[in-house]
CSV table of C-alpha atoms in Angstrom, one decimal:
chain,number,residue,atom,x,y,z
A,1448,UNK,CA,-1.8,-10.9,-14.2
A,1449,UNK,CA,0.6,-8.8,-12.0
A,1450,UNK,CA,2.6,-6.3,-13.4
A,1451,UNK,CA,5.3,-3.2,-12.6
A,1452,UNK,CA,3.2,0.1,-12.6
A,1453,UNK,CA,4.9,2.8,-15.4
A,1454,UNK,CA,4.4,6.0,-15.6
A,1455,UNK,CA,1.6,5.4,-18.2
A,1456,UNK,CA,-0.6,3.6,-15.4
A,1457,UNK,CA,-0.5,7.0,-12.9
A,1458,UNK,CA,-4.2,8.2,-13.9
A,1459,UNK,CA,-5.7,4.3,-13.1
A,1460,UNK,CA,-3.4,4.6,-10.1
A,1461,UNK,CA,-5.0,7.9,-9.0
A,1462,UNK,CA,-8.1,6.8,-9.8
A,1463,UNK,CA,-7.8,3.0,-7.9
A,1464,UNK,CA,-6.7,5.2,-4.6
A,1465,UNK,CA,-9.8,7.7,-4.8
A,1466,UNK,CA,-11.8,4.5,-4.6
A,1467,UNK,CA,-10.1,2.8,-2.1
A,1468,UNK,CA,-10.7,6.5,0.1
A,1469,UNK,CA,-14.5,6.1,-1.0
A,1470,UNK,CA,-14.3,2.5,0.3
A,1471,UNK,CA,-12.9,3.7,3.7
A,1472,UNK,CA,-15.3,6.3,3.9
A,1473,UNK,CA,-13.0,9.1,3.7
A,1474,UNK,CA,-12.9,10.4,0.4
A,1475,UNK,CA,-11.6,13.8,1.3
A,1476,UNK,CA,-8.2,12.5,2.6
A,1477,UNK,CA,-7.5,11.2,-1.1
A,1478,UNK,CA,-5.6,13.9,-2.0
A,1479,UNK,CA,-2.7,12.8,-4.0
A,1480,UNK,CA,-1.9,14.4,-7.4
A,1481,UNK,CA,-0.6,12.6,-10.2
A,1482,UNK,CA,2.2,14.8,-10.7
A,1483,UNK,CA,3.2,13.8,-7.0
A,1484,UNK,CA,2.1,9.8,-7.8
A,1485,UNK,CA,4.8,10.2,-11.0
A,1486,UNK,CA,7.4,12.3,-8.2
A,1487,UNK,CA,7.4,9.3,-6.1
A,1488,UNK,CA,7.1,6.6,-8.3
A,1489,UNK,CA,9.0,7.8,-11.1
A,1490,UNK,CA,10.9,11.1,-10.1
A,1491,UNK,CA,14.5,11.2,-9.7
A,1492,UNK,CA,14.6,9.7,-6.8
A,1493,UNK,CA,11.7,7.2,-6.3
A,1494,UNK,CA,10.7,5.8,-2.8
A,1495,UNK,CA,7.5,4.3,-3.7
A,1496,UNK,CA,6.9,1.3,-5.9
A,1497,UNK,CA,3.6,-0.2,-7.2
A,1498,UNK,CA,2.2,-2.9,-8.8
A,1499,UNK,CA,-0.9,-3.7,-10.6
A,1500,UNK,CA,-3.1,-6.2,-11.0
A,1501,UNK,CA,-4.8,-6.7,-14.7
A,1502,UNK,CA,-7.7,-9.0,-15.4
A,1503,UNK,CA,-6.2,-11.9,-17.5
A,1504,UNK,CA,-8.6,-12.1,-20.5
A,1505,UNK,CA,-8.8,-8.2,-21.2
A,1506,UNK,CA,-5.8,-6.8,-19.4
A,1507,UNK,CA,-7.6,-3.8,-18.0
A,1508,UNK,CA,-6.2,-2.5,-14.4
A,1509,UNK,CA,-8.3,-4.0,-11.7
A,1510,UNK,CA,-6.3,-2.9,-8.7
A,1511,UNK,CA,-3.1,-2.2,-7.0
A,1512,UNK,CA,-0.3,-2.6,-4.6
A,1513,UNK,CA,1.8,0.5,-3.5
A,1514,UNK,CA,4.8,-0.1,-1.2
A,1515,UNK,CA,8.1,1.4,-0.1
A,1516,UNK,CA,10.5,0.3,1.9
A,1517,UNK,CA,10.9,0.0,5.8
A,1518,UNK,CA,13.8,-1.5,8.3
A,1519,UNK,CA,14.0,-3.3,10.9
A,1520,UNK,CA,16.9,-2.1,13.5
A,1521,UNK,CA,16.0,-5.8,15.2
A,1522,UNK,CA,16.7,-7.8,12.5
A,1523,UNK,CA,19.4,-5.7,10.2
A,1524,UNK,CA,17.4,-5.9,6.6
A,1525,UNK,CA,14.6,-4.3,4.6
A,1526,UNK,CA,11.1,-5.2,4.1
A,1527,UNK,CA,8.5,-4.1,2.5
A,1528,UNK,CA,5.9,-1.8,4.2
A,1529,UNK,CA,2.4,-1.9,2.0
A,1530,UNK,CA,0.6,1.3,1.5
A,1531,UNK,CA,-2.2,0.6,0.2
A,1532,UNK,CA,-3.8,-3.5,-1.8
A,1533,UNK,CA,-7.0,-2.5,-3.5
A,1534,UNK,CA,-8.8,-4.4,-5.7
A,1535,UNK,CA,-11.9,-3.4,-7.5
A,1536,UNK,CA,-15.2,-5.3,-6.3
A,1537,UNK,CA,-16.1,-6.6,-9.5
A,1538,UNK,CA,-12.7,-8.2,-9.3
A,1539,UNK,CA,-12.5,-9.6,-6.0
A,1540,UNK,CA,-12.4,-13.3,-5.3
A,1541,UNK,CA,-10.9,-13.8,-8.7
A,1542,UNK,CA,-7.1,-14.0,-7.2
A,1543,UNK,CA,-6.1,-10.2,-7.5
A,1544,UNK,CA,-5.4,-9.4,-4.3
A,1545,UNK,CA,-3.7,-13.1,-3.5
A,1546,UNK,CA,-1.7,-12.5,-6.4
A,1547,UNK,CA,-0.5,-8.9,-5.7
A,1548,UNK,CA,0.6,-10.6,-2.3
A,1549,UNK,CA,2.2,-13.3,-3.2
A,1550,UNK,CA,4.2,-10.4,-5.7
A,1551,UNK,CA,5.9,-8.5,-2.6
A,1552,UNK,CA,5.9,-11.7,-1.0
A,1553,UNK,CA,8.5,-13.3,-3.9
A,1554,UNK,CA,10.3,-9.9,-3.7
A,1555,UNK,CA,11.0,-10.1,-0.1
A,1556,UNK,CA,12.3,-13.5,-0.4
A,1557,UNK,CA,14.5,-12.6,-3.7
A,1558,UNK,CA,16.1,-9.1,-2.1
A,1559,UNK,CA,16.2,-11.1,1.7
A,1560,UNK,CA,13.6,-8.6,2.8
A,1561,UNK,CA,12.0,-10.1,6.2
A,1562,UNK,CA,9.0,-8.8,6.4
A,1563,UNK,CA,6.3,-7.6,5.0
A,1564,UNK,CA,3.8,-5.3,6.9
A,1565,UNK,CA,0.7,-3.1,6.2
A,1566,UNK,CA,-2.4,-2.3,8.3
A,1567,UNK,CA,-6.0,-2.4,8.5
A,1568,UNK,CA,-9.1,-0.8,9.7
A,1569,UNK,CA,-10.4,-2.6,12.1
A,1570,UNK,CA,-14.5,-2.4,10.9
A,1571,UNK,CA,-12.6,-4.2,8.0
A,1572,UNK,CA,-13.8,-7.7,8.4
A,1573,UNK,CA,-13.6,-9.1,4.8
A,1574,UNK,CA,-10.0,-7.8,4.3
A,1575,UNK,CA,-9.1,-9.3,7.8
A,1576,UNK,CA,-10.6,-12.4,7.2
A,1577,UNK,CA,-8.5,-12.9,3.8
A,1578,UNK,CA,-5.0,-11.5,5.4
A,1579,UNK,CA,-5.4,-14.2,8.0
A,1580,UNK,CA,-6.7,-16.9,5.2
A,1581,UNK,CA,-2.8,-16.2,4.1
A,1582,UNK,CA,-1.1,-16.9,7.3
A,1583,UNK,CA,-0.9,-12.9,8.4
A,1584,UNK,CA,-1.0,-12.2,12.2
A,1585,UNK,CA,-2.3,-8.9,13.9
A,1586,UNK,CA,0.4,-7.6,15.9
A,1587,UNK,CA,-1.8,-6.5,18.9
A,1588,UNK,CA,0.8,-5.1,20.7
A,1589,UNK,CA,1.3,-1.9,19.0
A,1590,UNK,CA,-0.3,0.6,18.5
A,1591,UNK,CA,-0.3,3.3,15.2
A,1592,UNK,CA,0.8,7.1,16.4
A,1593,UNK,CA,0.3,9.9,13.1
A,1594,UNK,CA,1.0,13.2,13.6
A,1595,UNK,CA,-0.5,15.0,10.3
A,1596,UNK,CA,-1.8,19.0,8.9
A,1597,UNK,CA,-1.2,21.5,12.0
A,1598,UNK,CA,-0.2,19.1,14.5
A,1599,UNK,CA,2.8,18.1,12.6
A,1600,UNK,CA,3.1,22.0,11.1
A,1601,UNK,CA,3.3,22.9,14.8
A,1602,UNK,CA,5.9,20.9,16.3
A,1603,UNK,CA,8.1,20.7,13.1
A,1604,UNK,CA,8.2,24.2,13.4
A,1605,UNK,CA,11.8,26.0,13.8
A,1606,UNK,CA,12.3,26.8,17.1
């Protein structure tokens, strides 16, 4: 079962993302609050969406999908740029992550979004192996640039 995240889900939200951080070894980077979760997905001017994905027979959250909104100046439309898909491992292979998918996917096609995009570490096989079980394609030529902390302080700086 796929569903709209409200504000009531922000703690399992929080929660879903410090495990995804533990599962990509970098727990400290998980630093999201969920008074900043509820800004952007529920503030006054949300630019962040999410989804979750509930296991049928008890309804309990399982994992998640949180997306915004990117464009492409080549094609003239939206699409849909995902954040972060976890789903937790006693929940995987059961459909979850398919499911949360096939979601953005069905928005795309309603709002004529596309694209959809996200990214992956590469060490992460399993996830890699299931992207491409769906049709996805690395796109090999580019490469991901992030300027973050004092790097970005620095040259954001007023001159």
């Amino acid at each position: 079962m796929i569903r709209t995240a409200t504000p009531a889900d922000i703690p399992v939200i929080r929660a879903l993302i410090r495990e995804l951080a533990d599962y990509e070894k970098v727990p400290h980077e998980a630093r999201a609050t969920e008074a900043q979760l509820r800004d952007a997905l529920f503030g006054e001017h949300p630019a962040v969406y999410a989804h979750i994905a509930a296991d049928d027979t008890t309804g309990d959250p399982v994992g998640f999908a949180l997306w915004f909104l990117n464009f492409s100046t080549w094609r003239g439309v939206h699409g849909i740029y995902l954040e972060d898909l976890y789903v937790r491992p006693t929940a995987r292979g059961t459909g979850h992550g398919k499911a949360l998918l096939t979601e953005l996917a069905r928005i795309c096609v309603e709002r004529g979004y596309q694209r959809l995009e996200w990214s992956v570490l590469d060490w992460n096989a399993p996830s890699i192996a299931f992207y491409e079980s769906l049709g996805a394609r690395p796109q090999d030529e580019w490469t991901v640039y992030r300027l973050t902390d004092e790097v970005l302080a620095r040259l954001g700086r007023p001159v």
